[in-house]
Short mmCIF file of N, CA and C in Angstrom, two decimals:
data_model
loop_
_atom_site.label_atom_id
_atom_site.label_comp_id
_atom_site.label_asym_id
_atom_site.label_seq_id
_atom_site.Cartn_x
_atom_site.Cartn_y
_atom_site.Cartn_z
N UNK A 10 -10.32 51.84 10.86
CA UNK A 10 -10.06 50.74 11.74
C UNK A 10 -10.96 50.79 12.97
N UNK A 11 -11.38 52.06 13.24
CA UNK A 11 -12.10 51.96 14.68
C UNK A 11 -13.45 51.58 14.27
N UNK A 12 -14.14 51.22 13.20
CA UNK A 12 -15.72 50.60 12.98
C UNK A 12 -15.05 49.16 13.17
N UNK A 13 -13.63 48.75 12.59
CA UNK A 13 -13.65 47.19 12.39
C UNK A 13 -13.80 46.82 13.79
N UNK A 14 -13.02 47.58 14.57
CA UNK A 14 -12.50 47.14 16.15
C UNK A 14 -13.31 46.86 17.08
N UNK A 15 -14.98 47.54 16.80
CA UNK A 15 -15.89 47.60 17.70
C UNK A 15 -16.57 46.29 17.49
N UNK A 16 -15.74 45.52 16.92
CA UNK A 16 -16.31 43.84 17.12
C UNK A 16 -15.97 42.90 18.47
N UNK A 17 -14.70 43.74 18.71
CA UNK A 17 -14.36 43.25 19.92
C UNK A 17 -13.71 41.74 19.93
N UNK A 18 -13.82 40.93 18.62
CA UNK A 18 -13.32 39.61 18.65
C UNK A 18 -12.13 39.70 17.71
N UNK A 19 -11.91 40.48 17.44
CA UNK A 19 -10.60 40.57 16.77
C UNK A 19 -9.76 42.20 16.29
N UNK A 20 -8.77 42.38 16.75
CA UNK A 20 -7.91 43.66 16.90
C UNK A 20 -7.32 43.78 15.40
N UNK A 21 -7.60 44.97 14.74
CA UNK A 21 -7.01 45.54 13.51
C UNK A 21 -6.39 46.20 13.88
N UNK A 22 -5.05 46.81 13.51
CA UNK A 22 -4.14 47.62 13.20
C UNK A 22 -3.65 47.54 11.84
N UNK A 23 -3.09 48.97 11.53
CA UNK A 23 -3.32 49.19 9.91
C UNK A 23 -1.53 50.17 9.98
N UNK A 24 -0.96 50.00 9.00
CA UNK A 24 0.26 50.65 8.66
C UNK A 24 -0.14 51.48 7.24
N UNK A 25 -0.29 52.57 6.57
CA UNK A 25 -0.50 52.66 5.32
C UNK A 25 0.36 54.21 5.11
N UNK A 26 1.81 53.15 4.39
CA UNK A 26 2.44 54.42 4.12
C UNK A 26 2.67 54.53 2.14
N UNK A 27 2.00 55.93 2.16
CA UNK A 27 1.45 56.11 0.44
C UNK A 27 1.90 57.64 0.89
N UNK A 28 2.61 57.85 -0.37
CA UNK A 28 2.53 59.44 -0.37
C UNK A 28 1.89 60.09 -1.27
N UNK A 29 0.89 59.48 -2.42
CA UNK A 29 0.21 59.67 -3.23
C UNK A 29 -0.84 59.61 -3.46
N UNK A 30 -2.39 59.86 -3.78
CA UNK A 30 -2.96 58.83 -4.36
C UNK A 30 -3.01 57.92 -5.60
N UNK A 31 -3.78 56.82 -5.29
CA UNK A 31 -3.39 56.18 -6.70
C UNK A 31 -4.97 56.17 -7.55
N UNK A 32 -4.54 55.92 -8.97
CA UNK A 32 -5.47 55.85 -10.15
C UNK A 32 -6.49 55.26 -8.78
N UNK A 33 -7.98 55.69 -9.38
CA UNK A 33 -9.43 55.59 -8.72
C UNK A 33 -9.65 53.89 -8.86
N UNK A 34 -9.07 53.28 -10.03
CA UNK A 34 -9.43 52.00 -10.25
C UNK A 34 -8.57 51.09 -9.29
N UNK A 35 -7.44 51.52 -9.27
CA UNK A 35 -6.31 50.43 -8.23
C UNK A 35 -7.05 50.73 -6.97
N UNK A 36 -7.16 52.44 -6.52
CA UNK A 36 -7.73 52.22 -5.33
C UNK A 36 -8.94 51.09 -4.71
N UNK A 37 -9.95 51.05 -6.14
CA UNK A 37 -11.51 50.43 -5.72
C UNK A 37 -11.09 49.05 -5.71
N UNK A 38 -9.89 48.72 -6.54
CA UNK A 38 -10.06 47.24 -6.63
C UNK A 38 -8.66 46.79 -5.24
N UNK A 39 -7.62 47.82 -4.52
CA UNK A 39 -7.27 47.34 -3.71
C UNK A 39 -7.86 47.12 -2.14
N UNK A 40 -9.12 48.52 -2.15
CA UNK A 40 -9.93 48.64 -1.19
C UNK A 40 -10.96 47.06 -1.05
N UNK A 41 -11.12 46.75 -2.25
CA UNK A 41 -12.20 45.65 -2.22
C UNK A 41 -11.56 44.00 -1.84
N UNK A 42 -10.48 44.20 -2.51
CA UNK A 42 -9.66 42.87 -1.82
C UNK A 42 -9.42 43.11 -0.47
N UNK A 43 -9.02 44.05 0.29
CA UNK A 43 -8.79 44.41 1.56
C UNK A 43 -10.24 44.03 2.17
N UNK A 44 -11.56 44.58 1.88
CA UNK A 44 -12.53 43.61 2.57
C UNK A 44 -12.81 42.48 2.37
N UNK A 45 -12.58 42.30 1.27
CA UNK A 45 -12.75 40.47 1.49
C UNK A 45 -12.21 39.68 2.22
N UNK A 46 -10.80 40.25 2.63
CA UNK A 46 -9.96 39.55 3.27
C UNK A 46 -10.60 39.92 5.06
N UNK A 47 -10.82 40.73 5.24
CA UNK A 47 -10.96 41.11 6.59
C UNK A 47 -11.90 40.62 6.76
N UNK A 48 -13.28 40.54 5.86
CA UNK A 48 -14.20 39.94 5.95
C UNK A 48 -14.32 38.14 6.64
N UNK A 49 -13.40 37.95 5.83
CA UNK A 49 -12.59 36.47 5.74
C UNK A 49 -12.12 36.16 7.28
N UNK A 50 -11.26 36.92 7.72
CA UNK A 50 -10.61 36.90 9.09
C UNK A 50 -11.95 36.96 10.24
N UNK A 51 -12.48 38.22 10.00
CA UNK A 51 -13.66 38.10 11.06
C UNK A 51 -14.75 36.79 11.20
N UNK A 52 -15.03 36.20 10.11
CA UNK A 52 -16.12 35.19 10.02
C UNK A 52 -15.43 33.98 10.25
N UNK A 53 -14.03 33.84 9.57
CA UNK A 53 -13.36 32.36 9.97
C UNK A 53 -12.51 32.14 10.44
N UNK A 54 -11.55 33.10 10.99
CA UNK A 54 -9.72 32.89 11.29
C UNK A 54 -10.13 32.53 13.08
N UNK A 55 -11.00 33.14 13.61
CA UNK A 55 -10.85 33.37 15.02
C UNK A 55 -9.55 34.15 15.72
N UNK A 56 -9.03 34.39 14.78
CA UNK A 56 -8.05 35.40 15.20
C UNK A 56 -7.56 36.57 16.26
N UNK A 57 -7.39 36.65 16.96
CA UNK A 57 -7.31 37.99 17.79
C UNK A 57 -6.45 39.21 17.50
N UNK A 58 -5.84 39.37 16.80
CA UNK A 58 -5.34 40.43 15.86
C UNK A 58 -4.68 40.25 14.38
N UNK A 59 -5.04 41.46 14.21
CA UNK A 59 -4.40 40.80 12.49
C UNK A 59 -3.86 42.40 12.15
N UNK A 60 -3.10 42.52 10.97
CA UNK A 60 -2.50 43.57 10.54
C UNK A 60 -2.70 43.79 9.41
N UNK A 61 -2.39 44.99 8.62
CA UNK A 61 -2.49 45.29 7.34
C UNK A 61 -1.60 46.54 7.33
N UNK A 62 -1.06 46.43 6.00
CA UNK A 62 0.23 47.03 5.62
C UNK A 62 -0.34 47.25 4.17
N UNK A 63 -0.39 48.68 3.90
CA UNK A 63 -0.38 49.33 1.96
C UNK A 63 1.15 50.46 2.23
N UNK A 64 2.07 49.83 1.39
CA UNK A 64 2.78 50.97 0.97
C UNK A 64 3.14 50.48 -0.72
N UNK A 65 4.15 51.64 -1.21
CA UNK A 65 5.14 51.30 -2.20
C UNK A 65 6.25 51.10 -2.33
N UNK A 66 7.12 50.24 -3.14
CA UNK A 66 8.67 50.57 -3.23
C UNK A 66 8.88 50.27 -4.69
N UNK A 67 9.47 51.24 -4.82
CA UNK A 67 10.40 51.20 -6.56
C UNK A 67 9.00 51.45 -7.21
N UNK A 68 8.51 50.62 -8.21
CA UNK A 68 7.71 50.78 -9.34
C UNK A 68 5.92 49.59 -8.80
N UNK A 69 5.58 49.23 -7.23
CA UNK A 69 5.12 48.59 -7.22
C UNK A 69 4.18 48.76 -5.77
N UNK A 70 3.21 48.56 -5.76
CA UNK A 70 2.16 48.64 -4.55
C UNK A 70 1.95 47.48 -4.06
N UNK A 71 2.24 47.57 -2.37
CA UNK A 71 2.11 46.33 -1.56
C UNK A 71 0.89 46.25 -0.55
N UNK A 72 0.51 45.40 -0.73
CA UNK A 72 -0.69 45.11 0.24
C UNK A 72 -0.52 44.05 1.27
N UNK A 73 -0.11 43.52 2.50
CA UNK A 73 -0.39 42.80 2.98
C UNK A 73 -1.09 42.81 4.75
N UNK A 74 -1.34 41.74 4.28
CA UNK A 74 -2.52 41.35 5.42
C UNK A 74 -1.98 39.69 6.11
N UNK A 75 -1.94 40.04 7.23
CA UNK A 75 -1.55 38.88 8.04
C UNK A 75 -2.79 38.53 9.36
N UNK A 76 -2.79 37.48 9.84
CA UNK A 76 -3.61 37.38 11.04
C UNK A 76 -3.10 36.34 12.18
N UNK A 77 -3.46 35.94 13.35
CA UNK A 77 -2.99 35.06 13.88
C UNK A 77 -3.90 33.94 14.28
N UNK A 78 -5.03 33.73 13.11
CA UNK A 78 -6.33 33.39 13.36
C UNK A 78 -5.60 31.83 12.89
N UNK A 79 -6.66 30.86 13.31
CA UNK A 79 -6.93 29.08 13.04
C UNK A 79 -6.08 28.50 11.65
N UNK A 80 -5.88 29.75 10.46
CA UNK A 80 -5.10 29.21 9.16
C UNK A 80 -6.80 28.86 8.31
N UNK A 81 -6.37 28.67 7.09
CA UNK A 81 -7.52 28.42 6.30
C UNK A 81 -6.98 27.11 5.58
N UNK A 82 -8.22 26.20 5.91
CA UNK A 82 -8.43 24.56 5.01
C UNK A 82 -7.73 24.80 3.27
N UNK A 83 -7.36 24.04 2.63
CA UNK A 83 -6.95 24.40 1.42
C UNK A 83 -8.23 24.09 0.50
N UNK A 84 -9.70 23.74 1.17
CA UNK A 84 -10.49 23.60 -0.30
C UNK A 84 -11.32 25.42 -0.39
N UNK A 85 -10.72 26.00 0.88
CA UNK A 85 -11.34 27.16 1.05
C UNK A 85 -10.94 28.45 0.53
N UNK A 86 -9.45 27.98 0.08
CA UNK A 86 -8.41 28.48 -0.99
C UNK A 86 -8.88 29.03 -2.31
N UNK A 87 -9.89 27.80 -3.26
CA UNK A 87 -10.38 28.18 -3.81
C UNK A 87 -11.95 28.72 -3.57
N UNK A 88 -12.91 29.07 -2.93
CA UNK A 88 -13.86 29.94 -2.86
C UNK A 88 -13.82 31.42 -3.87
N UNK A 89 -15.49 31.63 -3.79
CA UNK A 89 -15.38 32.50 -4.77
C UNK A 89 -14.70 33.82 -4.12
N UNK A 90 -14.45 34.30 -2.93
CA UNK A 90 -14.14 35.08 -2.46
C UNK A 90 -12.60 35.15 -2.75
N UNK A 91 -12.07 34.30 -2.51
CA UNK A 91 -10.25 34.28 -3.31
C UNK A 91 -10.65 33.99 -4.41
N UNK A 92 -11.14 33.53 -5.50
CA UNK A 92 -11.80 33.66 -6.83
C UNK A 92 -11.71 35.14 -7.82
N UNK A 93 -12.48 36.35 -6.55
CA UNK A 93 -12.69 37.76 -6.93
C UNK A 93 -11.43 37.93 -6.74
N UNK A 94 -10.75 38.04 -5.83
CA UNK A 94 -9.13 38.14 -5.55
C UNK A 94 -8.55 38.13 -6.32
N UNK A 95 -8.55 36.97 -7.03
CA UNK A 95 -7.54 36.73 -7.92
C UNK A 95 -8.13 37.11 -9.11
N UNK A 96 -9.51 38.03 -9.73
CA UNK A 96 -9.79 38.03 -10.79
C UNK A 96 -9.47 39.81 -10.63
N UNK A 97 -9.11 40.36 -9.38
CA UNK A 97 -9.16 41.55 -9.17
C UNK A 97 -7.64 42.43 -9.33
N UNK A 98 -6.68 40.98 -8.80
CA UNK A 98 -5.46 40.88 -9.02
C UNK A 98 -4.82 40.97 -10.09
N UNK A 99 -5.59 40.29 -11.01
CA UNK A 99 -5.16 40.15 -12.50
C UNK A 99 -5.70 41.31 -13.23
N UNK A 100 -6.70 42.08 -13.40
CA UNK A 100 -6.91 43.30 -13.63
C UNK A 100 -6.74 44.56 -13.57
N UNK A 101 -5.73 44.11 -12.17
CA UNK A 101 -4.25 45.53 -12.02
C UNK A 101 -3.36 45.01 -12.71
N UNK A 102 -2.75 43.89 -13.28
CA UNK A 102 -1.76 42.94 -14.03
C UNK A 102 -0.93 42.73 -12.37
N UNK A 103 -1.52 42.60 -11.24
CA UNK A 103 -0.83 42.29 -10.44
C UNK A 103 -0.29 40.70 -10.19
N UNK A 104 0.41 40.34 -8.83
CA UNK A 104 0.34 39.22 -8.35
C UNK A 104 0.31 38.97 -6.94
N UNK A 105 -0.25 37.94 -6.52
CA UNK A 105 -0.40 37.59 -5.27
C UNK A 105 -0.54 36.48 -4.38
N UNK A 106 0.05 36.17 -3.46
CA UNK A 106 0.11 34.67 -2.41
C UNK A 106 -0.66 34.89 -1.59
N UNK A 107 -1.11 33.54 -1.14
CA UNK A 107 -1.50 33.31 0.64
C UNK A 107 -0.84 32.20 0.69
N UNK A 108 -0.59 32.25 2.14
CA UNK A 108 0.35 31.21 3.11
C UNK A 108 -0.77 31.42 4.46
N UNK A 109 -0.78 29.65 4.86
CA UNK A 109 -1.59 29.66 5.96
C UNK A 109 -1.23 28.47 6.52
N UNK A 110 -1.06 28.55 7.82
CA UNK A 110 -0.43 27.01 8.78
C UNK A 110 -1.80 27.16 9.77
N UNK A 111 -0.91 25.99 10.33
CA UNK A 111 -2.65 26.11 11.91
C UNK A 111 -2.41 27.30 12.69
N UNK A 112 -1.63 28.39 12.51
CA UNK A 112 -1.83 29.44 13.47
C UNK A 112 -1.17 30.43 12.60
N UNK A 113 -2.41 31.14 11.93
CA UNK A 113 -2.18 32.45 11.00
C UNK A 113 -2.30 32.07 9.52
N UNK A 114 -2.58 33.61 8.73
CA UNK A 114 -2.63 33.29 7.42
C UNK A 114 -2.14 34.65 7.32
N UNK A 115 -0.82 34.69 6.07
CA UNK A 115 -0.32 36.18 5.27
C UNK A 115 -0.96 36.36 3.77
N UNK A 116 -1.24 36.93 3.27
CA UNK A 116 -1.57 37.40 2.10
C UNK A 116 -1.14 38.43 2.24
N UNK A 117 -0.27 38.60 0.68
CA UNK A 117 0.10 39.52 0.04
C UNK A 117 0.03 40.27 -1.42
N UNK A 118 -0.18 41.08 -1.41
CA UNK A 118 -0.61 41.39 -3.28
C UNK A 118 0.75 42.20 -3.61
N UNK A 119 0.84 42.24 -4.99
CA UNK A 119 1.89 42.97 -5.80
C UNK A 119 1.50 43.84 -6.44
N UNK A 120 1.28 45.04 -6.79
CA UNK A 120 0.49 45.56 -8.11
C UNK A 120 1.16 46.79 -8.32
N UNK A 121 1.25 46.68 -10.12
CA UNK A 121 2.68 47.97 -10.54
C UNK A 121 1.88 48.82 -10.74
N UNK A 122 2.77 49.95 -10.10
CA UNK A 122 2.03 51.24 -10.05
C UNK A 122 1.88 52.12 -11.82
N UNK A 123 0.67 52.29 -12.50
CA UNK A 123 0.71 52.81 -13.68
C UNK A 123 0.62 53.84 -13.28
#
């Protein structure tokens, strides 16, 4: 978090409670949705802080990411960047939402822990 922070236009804080690691593949493909999304926030939300949360409960890995940035247009919904998302999502057999109004966007992923 402290490389993201030195942007100065927008505040990360991170929660990540795991008591494990997980398979190398969930990791690469939850690490990679996690930048896209942040990626996402820094270039378009205007946001001034945003959060991110990885834990587990029961049989399932949670990812979410919230911000308090501008909200995202709905033709921007589909881009290839939520595109990879969702092709990255489906390759853990996971699932996942975004919700976005004029002030903030949550995304959240689901993905069962094998």
């Amino acid at each position: 978090m402290e490389k993201i922070n030195r942007t100065k236009k927008t505040t990360f804080y991170s929660q990540i409670t795991m008591s494990e690691r997980l398979d190398k593949h969930v990791e690469f493909e939850l690490y990679s949705i996690c930048l896209e999304l942040i990626n996402n926030i820094i270039k378009h939300a205007n946001a001034t802080e945003a959060r991110i949360k990885l834990y587990h409960r029961d049989t399932y890995i949670y990812l979410e990411i919230f911000d308090n940035g501008n909200g995202i247009q709905e033709y921007t919904q589909q881009g290839k960047g939520m595109r990879n998302i969702q092709d990255r999502i489906a390759s853990l057999k996971g699932t996942w939402q975004i919700e976005s109004k004029s002030k903030g966007t949550y995304a959240s992923a689901q993905v069962p822990i094998s």
